[in-house]
Backbone as JSON, one array per atom type, in Angstrom:
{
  "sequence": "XXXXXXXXXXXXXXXXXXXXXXXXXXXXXXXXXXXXXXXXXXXXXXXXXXXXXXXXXXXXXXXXXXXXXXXXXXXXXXXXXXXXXXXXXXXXXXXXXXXXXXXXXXXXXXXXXXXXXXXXXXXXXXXXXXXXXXXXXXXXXXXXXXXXXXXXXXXXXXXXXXXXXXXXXXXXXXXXXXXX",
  "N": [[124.89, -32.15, 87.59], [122.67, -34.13, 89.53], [119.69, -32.92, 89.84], [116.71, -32.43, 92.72], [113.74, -32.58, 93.58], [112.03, -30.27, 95.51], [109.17, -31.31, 97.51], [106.72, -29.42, 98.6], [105.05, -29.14, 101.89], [102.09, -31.0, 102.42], [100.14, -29.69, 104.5], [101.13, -27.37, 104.56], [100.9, -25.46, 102.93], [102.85, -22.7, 100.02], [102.26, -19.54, 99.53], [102.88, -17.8, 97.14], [105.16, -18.95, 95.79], [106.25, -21.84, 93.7], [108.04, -24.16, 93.29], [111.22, -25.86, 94.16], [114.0, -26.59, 93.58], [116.99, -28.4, 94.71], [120.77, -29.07, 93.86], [123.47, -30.84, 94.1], [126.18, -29.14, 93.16], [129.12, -28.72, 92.51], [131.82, -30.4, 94.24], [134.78, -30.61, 95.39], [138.13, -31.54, 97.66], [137.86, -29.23, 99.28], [135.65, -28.43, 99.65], [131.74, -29.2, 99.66], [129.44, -27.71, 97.41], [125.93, -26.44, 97.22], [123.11, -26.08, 95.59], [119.71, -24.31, 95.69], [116.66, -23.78, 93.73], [114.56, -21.12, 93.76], [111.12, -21.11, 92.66], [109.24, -18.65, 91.48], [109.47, -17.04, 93.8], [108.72, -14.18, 94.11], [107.48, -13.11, 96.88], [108.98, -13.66, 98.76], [110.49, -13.99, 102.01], [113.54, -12.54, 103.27], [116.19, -13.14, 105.25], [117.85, -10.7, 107.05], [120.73, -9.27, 106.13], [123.37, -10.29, 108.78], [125.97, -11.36, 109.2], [128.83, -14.11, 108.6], [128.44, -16.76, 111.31], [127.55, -19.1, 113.56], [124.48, -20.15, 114.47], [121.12, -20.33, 115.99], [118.16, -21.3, 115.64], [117.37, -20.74, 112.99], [115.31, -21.9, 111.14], [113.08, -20.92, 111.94], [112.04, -18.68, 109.39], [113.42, -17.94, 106.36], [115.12, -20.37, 105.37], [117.41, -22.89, 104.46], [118.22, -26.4, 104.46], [120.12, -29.3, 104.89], [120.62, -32.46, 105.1], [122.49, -35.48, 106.26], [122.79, -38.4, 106.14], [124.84, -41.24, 106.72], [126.17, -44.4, 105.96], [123.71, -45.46, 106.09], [122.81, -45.95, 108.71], [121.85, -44.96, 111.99], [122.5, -42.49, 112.74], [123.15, -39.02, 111.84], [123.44, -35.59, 110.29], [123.1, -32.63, 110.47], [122.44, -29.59, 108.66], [121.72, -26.07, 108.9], [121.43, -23.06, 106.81], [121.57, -19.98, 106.25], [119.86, -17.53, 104.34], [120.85, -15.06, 105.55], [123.42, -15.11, 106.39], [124.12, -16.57, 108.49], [125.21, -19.79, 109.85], [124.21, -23.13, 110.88], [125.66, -26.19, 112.26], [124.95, -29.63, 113.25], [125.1, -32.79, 114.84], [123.68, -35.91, 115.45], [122.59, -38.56, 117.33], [120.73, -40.34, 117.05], [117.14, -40.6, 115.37], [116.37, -37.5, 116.08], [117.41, -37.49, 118.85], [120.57, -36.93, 120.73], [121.54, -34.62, 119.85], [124.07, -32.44, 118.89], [126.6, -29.69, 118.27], [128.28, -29.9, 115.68], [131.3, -29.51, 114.71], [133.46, -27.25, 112.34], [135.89, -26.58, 110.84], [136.31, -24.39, 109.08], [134.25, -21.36, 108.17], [130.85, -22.46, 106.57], [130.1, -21.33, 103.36], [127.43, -18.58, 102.06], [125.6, -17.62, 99.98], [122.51, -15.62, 97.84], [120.66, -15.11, 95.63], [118.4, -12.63, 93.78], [116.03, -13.01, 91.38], [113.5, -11.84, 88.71], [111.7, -13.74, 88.93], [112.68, -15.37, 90.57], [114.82, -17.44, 92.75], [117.89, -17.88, 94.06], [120.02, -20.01, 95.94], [123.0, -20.47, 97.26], [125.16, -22.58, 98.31], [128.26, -23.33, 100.2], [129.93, -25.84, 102.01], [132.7, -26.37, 104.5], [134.59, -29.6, 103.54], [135.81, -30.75, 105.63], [133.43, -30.99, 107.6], [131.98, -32.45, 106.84], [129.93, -35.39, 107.46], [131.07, -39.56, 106.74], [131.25, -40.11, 103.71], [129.75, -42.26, 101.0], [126.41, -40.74, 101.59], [122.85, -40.96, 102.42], [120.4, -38.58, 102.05], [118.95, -35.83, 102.65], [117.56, -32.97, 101.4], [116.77, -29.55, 101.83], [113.86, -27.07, 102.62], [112.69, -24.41, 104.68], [110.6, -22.07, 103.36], [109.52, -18.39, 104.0], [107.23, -16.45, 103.3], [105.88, -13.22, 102.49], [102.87, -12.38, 104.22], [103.36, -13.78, 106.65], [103.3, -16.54, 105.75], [104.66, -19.43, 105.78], [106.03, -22.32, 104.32], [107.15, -25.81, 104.54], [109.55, -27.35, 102.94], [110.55, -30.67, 101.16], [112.13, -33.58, 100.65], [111.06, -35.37, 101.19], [107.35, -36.34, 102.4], [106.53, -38.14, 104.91], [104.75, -37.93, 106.92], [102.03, -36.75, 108.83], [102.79, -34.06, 109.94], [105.23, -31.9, 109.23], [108.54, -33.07, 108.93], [111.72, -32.96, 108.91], [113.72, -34.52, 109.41], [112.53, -36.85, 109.59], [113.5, -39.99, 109.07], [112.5, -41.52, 106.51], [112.8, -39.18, 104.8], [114.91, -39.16, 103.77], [115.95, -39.05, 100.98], [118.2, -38.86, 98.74], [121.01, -39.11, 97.64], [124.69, -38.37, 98.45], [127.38, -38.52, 97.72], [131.11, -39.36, 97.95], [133.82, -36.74, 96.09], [135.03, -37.5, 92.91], [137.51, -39.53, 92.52], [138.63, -39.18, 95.39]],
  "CA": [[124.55, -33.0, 88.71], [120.99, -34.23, 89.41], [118.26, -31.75, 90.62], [116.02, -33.33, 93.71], [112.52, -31.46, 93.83], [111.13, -31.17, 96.74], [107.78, -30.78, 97.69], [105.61, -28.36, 100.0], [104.1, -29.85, 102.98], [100.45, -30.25, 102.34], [99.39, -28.69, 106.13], [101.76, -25.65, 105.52], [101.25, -24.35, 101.21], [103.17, -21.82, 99.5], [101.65, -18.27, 98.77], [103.21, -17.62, 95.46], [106.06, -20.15, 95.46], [105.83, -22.69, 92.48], [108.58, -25.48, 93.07], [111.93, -26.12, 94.57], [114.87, -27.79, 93.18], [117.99, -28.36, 94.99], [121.31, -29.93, 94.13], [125.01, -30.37, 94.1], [126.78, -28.07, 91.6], [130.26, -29.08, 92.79], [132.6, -30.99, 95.35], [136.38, -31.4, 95.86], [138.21, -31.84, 98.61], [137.61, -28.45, 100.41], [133.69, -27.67, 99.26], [130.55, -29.11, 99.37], [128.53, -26.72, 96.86], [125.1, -26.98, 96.77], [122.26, -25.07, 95.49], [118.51, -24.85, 95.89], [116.54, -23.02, 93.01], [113.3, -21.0, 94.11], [110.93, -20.54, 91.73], [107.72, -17.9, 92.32], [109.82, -15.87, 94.58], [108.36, -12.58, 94.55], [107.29, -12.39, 97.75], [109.96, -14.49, 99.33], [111.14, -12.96, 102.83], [114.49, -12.94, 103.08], [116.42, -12.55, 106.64], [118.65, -9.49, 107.04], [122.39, -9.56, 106.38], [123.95, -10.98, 109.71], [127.53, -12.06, 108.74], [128.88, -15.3, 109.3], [128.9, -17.29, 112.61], [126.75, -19.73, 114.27], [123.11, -19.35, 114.92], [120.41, -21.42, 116.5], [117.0, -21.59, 115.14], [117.7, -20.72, 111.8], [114.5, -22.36, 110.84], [112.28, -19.84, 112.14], [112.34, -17.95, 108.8], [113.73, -18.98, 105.32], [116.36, -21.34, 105.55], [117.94, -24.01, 103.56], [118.85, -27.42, 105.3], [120.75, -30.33, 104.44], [120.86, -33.63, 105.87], [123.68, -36.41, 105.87], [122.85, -40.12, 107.08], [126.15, -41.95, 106.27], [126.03, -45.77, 105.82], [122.33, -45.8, 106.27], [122.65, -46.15, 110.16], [120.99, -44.02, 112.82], [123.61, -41.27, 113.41], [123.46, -38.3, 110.92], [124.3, -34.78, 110.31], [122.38, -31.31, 109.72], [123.19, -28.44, 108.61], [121.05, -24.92, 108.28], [122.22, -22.19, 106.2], [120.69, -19.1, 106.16], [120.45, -16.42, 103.65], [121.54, -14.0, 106.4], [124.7, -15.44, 106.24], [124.42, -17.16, 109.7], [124.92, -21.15, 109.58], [124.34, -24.3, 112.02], [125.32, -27.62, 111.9], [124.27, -30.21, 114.46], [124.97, -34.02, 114.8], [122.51, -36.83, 116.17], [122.68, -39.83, 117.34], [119.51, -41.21, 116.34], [116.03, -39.62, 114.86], [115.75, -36.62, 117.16], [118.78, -37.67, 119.45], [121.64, -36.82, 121.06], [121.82, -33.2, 119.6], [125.63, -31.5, 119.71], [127.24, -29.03, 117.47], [129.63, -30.34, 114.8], [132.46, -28.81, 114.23], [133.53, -26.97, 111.56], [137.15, -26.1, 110.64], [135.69, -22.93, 108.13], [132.48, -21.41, 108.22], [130.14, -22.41, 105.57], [130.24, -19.34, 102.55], [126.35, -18.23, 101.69], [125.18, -16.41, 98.98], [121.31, -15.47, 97.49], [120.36, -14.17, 94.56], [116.98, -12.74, 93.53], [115.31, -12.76, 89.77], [112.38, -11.38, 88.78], [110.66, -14.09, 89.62], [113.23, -17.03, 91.14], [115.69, -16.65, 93.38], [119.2, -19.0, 94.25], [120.47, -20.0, 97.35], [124.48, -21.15, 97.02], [126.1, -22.76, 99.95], [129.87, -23.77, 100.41], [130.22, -26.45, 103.51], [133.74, -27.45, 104.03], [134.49, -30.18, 103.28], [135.57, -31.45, 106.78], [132.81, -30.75, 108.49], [130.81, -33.48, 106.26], [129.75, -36.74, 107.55], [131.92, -39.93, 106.08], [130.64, -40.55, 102.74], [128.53, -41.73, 101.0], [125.49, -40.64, 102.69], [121.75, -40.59, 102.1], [120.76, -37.03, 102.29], [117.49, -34.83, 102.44], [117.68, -31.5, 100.78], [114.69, -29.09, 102.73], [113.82, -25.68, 102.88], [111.73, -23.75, 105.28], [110.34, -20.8, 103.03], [108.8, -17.62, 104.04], [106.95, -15.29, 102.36], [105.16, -11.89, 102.72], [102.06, -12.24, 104.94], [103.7, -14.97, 107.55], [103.32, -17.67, 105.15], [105.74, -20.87, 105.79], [105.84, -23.41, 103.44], [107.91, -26.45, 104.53], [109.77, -28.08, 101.77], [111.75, -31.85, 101.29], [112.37, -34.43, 99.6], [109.26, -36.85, 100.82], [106.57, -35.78, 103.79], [105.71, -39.04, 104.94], [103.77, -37.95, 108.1], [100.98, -35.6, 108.94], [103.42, -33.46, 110.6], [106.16, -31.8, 108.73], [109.47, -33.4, 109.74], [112.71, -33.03, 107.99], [114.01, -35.13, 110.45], [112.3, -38.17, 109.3], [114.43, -41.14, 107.69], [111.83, -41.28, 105.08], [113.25, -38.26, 103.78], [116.7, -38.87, 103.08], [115.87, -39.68, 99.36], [118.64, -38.77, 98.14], [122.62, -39.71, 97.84], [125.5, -37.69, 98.12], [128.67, -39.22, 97.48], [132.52, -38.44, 98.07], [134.21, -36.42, 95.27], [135.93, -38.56, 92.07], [139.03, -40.02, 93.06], [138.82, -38.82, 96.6]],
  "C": [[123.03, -33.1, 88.83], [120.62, -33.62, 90.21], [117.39, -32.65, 91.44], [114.99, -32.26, 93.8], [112.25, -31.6, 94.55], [109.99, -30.66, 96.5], [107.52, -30.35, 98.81], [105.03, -29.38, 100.66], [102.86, -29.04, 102.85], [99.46, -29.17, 103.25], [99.89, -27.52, 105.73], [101.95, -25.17, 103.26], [101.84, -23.25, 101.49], [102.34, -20.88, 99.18], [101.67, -18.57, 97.5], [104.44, -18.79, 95.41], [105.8, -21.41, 94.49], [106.54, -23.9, 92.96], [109.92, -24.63, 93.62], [113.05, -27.07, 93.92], [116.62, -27.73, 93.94], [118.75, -29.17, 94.43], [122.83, -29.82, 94.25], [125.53, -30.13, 92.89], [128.46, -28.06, 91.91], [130.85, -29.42, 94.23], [133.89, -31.78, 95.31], [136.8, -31.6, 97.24], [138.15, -30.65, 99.24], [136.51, -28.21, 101.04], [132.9, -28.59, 99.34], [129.78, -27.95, 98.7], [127.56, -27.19, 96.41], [124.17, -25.97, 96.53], [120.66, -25.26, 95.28], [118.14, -23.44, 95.05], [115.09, -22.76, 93.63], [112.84, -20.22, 93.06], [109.37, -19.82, 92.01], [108.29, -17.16, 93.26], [109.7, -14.43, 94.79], [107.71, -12.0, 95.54], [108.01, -13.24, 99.03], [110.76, -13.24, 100.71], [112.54, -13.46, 103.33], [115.26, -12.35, 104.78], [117.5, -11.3, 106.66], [120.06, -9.98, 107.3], [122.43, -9.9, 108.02], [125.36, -10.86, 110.35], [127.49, -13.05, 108.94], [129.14, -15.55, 110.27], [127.75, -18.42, 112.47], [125.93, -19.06, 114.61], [121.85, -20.14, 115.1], [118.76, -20.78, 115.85], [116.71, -20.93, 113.85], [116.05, -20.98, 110.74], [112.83, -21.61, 110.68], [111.8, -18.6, 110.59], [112.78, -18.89, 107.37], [115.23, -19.09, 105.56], [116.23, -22.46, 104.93], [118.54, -25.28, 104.25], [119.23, -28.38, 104.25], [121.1, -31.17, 105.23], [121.44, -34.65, 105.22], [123.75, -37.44, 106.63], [123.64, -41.09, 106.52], [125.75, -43.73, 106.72], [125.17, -45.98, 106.48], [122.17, -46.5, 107.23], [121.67, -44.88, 110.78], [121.65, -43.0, 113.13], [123.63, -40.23, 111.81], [123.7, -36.54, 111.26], [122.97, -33.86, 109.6], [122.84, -29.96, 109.65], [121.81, -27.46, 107.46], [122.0, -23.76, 107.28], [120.81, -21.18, 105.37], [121.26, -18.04, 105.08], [121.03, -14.97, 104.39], [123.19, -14.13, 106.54], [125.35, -16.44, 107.63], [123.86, -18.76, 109.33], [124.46, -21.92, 110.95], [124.51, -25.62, 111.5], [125.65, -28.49, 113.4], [124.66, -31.73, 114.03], [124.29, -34.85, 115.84], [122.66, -37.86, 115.62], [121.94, -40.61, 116.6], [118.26, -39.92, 115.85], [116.01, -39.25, 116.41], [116.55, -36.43, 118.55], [119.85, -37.34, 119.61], [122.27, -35.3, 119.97], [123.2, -32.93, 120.09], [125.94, -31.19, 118.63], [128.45, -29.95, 116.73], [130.59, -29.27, 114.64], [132.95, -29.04, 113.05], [134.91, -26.2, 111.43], [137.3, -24.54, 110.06], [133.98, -22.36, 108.38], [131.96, -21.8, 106.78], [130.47, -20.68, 104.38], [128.33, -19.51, 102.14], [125.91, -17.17, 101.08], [123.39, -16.47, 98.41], [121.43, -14.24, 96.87], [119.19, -14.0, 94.43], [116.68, -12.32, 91.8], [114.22, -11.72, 90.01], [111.31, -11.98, 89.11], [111.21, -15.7, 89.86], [114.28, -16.33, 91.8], [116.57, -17.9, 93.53], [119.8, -18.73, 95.26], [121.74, -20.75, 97.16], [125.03, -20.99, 98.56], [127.04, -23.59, 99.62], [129.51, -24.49, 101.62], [131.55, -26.89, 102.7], [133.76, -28.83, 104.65], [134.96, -31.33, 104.71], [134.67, -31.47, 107.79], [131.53, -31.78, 107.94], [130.86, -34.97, 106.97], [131.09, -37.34, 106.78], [130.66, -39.9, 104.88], [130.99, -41.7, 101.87], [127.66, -41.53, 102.11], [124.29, -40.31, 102.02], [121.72, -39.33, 102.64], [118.73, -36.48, 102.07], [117.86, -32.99, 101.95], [116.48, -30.68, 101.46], [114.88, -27.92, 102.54], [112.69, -25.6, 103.83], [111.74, -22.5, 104.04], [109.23, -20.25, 104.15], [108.77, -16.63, 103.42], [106.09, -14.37, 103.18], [103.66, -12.44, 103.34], [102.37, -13.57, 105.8], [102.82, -16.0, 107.0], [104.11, -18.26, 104.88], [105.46, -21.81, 105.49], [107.32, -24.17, 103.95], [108.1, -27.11, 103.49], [110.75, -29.08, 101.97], [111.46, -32.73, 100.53], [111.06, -35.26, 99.42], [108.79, -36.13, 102.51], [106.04, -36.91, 103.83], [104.57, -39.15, 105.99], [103.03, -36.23, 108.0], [101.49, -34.07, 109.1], [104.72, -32.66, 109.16], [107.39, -31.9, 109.49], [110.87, -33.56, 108.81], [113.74, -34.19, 108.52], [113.75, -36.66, 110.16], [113.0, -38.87, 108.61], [113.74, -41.15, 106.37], [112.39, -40.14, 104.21], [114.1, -38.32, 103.15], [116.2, -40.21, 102.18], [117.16, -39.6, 98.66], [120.15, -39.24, 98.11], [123.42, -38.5, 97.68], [127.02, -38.52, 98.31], [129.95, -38.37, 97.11], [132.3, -37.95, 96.12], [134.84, -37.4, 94.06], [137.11, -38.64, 92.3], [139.57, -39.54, 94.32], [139.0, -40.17, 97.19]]
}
């Protein structure tokens, strides 16, 4: 499946972090699986086991997002997923709008691995808890690393600001399963 790089927001560089590649590594009808590759991770701070549930500001820290703007209207879909094992996903009306929990039939599954010097972030969403599809999509990370250094990462930074949030971002497509 195709890899989407993102890039660091210029205001907020990486320590040691090199590059970012997220993408989808499979999807039938239960899963969304997607994965975001970090590369330069050796001083990557990682949040402390958890378990799964729900968990609000996710962002604070390193976390993996994914955004889902279905027939390139104003109403889309986010979803954090933390290497702690604690998720969120959120739907909005419009940019920045009408905030309310989606519901989710399963929890997300979250896993992270570390190299010697990359690390892999694998997330399960099921598969009802996705937007309709297709849907433009933004892939993002918040990293942090060792001396409270947060590097925002996405697909496109079109403003001064780092905003994952922005339509400009959702570069990318995600589309139903084959023969779904």
């Amino acid at each position: 499946m195709q890899a989407h790089r993102l890039l660091a927001h210029p205001a907020h560089p990486p320590a040691r972090v090199t590059g970012i590649e997220a993408r989808v590594i499979g999807f039938d009808a239960d899963w969304l699986r997607v994965r975001w590759r970090i590369e330069g991770a050796q001083a990557l701070v990682i949040p402390p086991f958890a378990g799964r549930g729900r968990a609000d500001e996710l962002w604070r820290t390193t976390c993996f997002e994914l955004f889902l703007r279905p027939n390139g209207g104003d109403r889309y879909v986010e979803f954090n997923l933390s290497p702690s094992e604690r998720w969120a996903a959120y739907d909005f009306s419009s940019y920045r709008d009408g905030m309310a929990d989606r519901p989710a039939s399963r929890e997300p599954d979250c896993t992270m691995r570390q190299g010697s010097t990359f690390a892999i972030f694998d997330a399960a969403i099921p598969a009802d808890a996705l937007p309709q599809l297709p849907a433009d999509a933004n892939f993002a990370a918040v990293i942090e690393e060792q001396g409270a250094v947060v590097s925002y990462w996405a697909l496109a930074h079109p403003a001064a600001r780092a905003d994952f949030h922005d339509p400009a971002c959702f570069t990318a497509r995600v589309a139903p399963p084959r023969g779904a």
